[in-house]
mmCIF file of C-alpha atoms in Angstrom:
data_model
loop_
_atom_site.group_PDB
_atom_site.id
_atom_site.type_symbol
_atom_site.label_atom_id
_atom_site.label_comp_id
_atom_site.label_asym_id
_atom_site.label_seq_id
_atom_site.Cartn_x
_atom_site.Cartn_y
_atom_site.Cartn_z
ATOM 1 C CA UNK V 1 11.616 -22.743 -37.436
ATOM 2 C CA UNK V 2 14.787 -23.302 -38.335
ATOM 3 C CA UNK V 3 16.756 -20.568 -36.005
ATOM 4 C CA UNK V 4 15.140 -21.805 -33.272
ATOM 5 C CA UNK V 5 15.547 -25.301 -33.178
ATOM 6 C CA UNK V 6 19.236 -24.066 -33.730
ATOM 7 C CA UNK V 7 18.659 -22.080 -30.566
ATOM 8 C CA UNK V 8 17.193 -25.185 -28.843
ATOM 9 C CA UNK V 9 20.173 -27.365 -29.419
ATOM 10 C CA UNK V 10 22.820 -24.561 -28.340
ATOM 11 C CA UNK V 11 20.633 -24.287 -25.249
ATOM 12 C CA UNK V 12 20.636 -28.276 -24.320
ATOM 13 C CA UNK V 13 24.773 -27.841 -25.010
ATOM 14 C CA UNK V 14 24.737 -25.899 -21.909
ATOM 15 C CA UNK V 15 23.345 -28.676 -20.027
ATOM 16 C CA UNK V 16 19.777 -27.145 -19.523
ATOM 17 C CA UNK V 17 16.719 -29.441 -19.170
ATOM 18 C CA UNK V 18 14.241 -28.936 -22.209
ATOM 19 C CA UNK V 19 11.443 -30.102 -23.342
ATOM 20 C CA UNK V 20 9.439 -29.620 -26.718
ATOM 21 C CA UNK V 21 6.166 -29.073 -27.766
ATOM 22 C CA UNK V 22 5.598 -29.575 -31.298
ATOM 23 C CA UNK V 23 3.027 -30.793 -33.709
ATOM 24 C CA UNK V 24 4.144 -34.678 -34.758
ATOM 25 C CA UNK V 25 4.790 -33.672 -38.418
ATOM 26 C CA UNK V 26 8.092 -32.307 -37.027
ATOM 27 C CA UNK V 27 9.551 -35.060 -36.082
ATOM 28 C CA UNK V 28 10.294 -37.753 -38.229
ATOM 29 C CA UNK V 29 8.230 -40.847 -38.965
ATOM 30 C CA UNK V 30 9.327 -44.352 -38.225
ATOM 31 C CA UNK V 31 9.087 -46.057 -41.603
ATOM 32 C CA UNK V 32 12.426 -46.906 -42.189
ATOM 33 C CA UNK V 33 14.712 -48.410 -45.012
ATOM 34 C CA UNK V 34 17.585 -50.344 -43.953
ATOM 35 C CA UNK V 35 19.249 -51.744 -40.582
ATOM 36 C CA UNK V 36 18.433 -49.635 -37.126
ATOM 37 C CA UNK V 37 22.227 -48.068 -37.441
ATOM 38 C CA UNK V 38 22.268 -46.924 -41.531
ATOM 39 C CA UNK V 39 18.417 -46.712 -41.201
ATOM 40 C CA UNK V 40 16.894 -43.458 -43.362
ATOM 41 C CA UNK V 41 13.574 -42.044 -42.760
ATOM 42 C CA UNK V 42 10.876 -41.746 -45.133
ATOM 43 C CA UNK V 43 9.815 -38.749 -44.139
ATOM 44 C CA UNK V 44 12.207 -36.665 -41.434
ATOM 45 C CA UNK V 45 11.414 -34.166 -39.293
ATOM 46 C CA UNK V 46 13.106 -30.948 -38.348
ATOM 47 C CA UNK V 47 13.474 -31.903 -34.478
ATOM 48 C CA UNK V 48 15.828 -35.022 -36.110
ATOM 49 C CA UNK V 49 17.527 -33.718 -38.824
ATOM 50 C CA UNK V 50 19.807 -31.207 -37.618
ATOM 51 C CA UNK V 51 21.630 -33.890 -35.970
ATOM 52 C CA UNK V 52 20.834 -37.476 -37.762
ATOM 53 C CA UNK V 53 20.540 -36.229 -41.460
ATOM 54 C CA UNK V 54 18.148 -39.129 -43.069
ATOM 55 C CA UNK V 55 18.693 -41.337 -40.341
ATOM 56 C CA UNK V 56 15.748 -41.824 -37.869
ATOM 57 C CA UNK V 57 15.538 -41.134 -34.260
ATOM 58 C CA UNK V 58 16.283 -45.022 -33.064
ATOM 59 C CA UNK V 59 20.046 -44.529 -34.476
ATOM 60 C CA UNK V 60 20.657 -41.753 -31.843
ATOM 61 C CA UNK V 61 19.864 -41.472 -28.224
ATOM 62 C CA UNK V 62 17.550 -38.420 -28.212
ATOM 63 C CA UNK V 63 16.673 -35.481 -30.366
ATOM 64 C CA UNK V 64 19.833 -33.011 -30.579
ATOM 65 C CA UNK V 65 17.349 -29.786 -30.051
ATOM 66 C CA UNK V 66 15.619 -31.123 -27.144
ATOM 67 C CA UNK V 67 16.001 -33.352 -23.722
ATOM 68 C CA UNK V 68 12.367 -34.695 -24.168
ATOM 69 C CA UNK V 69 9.917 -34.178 -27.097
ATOM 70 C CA UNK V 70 6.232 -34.180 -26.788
ATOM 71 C CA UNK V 71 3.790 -34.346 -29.835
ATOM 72 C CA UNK V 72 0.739 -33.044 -30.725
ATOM 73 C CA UNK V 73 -2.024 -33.532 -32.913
ATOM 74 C CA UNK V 74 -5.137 -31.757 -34.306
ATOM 75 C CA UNK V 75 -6.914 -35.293 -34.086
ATOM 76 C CA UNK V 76 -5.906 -35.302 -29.810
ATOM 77 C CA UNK V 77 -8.133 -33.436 -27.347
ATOM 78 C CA UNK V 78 -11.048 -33.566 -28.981
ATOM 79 C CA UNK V 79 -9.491 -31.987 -31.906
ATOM 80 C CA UNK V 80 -8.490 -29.187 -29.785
ATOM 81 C CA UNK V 81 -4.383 -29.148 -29.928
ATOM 82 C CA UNK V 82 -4.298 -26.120 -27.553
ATOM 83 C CA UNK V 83 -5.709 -28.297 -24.607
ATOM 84 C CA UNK V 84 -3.379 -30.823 -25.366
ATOM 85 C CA UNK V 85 -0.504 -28.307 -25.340
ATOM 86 C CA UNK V 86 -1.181 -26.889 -22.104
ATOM 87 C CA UNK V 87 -1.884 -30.895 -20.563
ATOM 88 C CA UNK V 88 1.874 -31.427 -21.906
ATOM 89 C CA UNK V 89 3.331 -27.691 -20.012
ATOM 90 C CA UNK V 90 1.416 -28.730 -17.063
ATOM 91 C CA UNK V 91 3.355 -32.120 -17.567
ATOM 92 C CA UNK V 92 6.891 -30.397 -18.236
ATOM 93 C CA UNK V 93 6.751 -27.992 -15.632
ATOM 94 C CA UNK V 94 5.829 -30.742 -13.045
ATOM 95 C CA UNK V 95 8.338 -32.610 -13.991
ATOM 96 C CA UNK V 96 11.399 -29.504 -13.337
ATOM 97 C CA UNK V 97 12.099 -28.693 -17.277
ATOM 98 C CA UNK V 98 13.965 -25.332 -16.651
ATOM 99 C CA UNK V 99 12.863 -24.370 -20.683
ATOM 100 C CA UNK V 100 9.843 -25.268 -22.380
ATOM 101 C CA UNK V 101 9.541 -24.758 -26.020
ATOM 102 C CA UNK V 102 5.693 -24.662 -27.641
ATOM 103 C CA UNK V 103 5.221 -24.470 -31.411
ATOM 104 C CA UNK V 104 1.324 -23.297 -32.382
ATOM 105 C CA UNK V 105 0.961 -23.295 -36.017
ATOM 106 C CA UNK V 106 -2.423 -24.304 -36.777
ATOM 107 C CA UNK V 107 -3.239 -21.108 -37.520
ATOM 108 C CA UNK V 108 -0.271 -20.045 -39.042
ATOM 109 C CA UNK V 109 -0.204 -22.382 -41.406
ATOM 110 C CA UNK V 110 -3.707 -21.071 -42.935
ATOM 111 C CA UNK V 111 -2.917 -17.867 -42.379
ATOM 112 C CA UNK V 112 0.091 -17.340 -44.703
ATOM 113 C CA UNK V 113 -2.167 -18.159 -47.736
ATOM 114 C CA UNK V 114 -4.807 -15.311 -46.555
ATOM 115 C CA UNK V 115 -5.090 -12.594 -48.757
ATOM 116 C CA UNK V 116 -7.138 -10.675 -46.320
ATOM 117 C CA UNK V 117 -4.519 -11.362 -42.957
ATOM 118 C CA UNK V 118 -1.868 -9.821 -46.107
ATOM 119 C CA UNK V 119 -3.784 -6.625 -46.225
ATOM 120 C CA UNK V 120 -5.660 -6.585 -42.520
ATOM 121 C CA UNK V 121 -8.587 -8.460 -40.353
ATOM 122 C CA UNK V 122 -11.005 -7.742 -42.445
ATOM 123 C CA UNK V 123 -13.292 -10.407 -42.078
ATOM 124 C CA UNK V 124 -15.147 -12.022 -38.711
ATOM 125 C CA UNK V 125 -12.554 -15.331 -39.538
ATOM 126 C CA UNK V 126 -9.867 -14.088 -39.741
ATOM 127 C CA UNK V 127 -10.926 -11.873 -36.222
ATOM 128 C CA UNK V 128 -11.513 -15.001 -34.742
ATOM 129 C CA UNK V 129 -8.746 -16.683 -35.119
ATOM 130 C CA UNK V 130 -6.697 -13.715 -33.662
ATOM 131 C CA UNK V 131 -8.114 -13.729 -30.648
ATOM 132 C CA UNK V 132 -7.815 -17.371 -30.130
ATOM 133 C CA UNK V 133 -4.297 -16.796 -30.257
ATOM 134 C CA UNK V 134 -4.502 -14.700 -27.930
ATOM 135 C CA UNK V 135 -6.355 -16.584 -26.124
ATOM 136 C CA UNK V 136 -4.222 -19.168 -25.676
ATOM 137 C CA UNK V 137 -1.128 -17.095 -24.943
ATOM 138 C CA UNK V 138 -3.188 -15.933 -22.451
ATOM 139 C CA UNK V 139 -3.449 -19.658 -20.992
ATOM 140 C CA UNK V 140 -0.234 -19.878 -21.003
ATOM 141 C CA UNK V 141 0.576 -16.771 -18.896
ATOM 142 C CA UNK V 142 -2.343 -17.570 -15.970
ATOM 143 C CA UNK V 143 -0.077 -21.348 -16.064
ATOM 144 C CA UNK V 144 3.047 -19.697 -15.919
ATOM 145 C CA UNK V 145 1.910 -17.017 -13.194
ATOM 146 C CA UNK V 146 0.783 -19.593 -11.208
ATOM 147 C CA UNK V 147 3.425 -22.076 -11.288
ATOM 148 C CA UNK V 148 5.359 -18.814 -9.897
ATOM 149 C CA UNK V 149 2.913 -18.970 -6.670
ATOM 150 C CA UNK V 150 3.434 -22.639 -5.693
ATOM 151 C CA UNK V 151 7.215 -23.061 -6.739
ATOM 152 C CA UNK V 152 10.157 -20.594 -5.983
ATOM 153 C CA UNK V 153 11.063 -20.112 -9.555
ATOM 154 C CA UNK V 154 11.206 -17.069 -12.010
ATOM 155 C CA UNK V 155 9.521 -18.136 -15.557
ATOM 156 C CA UNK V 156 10.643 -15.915 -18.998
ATOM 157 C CA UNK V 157 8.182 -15.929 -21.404
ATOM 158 C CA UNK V 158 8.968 -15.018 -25.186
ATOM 159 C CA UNK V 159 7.104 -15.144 -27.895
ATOM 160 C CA UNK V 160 7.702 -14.836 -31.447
ATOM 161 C CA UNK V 161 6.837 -15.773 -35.360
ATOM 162 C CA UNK V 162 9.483 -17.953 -37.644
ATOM 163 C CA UNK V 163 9.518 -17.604 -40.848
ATOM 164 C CA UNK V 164 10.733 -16.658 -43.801
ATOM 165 C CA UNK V 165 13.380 -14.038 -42.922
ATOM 166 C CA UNK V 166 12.531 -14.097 -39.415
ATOM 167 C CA UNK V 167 16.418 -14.060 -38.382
ATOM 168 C CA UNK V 168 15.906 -10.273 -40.206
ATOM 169 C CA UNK V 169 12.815 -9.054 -38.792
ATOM 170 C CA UNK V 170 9.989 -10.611 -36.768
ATOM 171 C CA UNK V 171 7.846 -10.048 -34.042
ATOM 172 C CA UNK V 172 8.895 -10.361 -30.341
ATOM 173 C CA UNK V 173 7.254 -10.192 -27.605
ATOM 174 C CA UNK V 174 8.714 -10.787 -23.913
ATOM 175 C CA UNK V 175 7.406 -11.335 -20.416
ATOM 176 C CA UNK V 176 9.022 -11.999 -16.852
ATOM 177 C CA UNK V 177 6.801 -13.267 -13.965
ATOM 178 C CA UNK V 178 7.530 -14.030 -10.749
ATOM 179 C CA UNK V 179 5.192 -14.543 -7.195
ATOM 180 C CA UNK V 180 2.245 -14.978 -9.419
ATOM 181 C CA UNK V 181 2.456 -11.679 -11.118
ATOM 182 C CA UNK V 182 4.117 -9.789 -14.241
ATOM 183 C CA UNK V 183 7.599 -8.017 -13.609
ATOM 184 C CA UNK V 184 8.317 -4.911 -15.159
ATOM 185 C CA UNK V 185 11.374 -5.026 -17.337
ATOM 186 C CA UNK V 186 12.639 -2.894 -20.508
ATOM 187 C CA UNK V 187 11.030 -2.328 -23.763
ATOM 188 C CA UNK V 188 12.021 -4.241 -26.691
ATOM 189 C CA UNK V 189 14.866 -2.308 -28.942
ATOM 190 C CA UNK V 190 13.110 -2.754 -32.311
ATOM 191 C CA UNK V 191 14.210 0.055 -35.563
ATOM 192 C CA UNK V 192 10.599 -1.247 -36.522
ATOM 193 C CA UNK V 193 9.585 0.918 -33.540
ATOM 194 C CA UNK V 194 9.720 4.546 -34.944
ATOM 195 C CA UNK V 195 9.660 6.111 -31.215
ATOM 196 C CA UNK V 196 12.066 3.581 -30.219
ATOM 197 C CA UNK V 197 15.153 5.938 -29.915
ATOM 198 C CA UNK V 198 17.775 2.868 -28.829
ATOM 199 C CA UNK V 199 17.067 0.732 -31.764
ATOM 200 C CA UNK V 200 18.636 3.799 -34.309
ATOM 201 C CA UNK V 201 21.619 5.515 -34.725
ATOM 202 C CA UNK V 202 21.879 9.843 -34.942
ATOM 203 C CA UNK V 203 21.107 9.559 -38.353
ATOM 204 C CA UNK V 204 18.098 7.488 -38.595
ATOM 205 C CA UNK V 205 20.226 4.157 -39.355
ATOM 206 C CA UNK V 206 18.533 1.109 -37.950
ATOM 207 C CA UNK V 207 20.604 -0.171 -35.721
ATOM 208 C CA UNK V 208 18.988 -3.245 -34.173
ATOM 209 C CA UNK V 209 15.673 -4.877 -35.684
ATOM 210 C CA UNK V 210 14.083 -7.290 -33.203
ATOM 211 C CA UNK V 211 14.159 -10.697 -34.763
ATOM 212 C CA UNK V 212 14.481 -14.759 -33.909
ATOM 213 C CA UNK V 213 18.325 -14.757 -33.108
ATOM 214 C CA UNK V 214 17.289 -12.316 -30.277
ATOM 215 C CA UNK V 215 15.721 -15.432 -28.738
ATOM 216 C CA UNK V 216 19.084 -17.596 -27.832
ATOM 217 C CA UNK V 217 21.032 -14.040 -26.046
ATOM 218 C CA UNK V 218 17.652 -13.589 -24.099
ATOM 219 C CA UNK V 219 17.564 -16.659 -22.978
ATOM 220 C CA UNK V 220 21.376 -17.232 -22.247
ATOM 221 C CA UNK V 221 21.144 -14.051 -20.245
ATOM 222 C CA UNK V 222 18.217 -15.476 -17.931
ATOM 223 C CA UNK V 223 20.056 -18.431 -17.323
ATOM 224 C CA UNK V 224 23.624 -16.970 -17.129
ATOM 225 C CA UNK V 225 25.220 -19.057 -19.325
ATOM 226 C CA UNK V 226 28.162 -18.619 -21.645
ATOM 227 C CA UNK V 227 27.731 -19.056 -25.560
ATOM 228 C CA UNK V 228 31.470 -18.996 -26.151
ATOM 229 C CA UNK V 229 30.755 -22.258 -28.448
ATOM 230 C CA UNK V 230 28.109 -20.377 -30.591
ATOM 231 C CA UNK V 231 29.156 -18.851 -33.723
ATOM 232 C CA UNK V 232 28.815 -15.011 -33.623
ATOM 233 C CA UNK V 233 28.479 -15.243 -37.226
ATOM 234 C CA UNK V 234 25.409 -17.115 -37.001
ATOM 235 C CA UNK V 235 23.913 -15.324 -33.593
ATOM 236 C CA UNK V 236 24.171 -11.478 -34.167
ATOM 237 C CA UNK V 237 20.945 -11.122 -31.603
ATOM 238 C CA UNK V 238 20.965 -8.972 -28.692
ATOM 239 C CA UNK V 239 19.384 -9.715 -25.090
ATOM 240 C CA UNK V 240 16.419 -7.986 -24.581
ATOM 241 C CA UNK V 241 14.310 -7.096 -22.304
ATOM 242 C CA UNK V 242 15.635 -8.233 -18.876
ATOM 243 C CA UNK V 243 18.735 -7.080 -17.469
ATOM 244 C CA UNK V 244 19.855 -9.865 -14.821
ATOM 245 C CA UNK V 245 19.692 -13.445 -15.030
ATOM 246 C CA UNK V 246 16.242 -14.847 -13.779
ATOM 247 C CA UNK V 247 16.434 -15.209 -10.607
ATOM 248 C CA UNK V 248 17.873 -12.106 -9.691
ATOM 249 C CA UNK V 249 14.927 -9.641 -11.692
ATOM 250 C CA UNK V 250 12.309 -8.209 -10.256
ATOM 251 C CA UNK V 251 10.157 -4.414 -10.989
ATOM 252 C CA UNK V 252 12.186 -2.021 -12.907
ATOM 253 C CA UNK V 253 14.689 -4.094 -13.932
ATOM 254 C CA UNK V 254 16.825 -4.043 -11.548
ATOM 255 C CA UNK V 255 18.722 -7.009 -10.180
ATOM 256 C CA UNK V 256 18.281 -7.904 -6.155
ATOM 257 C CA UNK V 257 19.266 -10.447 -3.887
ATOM 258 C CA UNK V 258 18.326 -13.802 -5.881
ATOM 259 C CA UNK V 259 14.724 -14.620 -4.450
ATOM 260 C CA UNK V 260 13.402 -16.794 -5.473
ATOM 261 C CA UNK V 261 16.540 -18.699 -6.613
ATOM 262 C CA UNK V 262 15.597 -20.714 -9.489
ATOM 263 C CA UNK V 263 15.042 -19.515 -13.175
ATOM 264 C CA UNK V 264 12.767 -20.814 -15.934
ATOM 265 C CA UNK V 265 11.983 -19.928 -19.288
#
């Protein structure tokens, strides 16, 4: 999670309008020891401590990764986080956030201790679980496409796994829709891909495996912004995917007059 709350903050430097949402365990609790300005946290969340350290959230205006944070919790919805994740899109989107980040890792969580999700679904569980997953990406997309129909606004949609070594390898998958439908835009370079020509060099070196620090290039690319701050050293990512900012794609790729004008991710 790391590279991407990293990705988050660089994003909100460029004056974009995000919003978060996380499970609560992320961000950090507010037990504290000490006065509100030297104040540490007993237990501090990843959302916080990229910019406070130990310090809690009332020493600093707002999270450094984000412009406004929503929580979740298994214990919410009925126990079902997944409705109260899409309640709190619904919410962002409504209220203009131009990028919404969603974290889903009740499954992952589980998962990463599975001997048989190591090896392959072997068993009606572990089945199950995939394909609410996929289930709820698919929520996602119907929210997205339709937010596309009432509101002039390209939405990006990227999705993608952190973990450990993710900034090396990890799965990425990337969608563009626009008047309530899916655009067509260019396959992901991946070396992971063995048919995927662009990704390697004449002979057979990998020359670009699809991974988290594609996310922040992607996205700076959709919203045309500069990322002459960002360290190279730390973003080695390419854009992929699209090939115009967001409001100018549509099928094939190909950039047109910008219409509709606004961009989202």
């Amino acid at each position: 999670m790391t590279n991407l709350t990293t990705f988050l903050r660089a994003i909100k430097s460029a004056s974009l309008d995000v919003a978060s949402i996380v499970p609560e365990y992320t961000v950090s609790k507010a037990t504290v020891v000490g006065n509100d300005t030297t104040a540490t946290c007993t237990n501090v969340g990843i959302f916080d401590a990229e910019c406070t350290g130990l310090k809690c959230p009332s020493s600093v205006s707002a999270p450094c990764s984000t412009s406004d944070l929503y929580t979740t919790s298994n214990t919410v919805e009925g126990g079902r986080v997944e409705d109260a994740i899409m309640s709190k899109t619904a919410q962002a989107m409504s209220s203009g956030k131009e990028l919404i980040y969603i974290q889903l890792d009740s499954y992952a969580k589980t998962a990463s201790k599975r001997e048989d999700l190591k090896v392959g679904l072997t068993n009606m569980a572990s089945i199950s679980e995939m394909y609410m997953v996929d289930a709820f990406v698919g929520r996602i997309a119907k929210l997205i496409a339709s937010r596309t129909i009432t509101a002039a606004e390209n939405w990006l949609l990227i999705i993608t796994s952190e973990g450990m070594n993710s900034a090396m390898k990890a799965p990425l998958v990337i969608s563009v829709f626009s008047t309530g439908a899916p655009v067509v835009i260019n396959p992901i370079v991946d070396a992971n891909v063995t048919s995927d020509a662009a990704a390697v060099s004449a002979d057979g070196t990998p020359v670009h495996v699809a991974s988290t620090l594609d996310v922040l290039p992607t996205v700076a690319q959709w919203f045309d912004i500069a990322l002459g701050y960002v360290s190279t050293a730390t973003y080695t990512g390419v854009s992929q995917g699209i090939c115009a900012k967001g409001a100018l794609m549509k099928d094939g790729c190909v950039s047109t007059a910008a219409s509709p004008t606004s961009d989202e991710a």
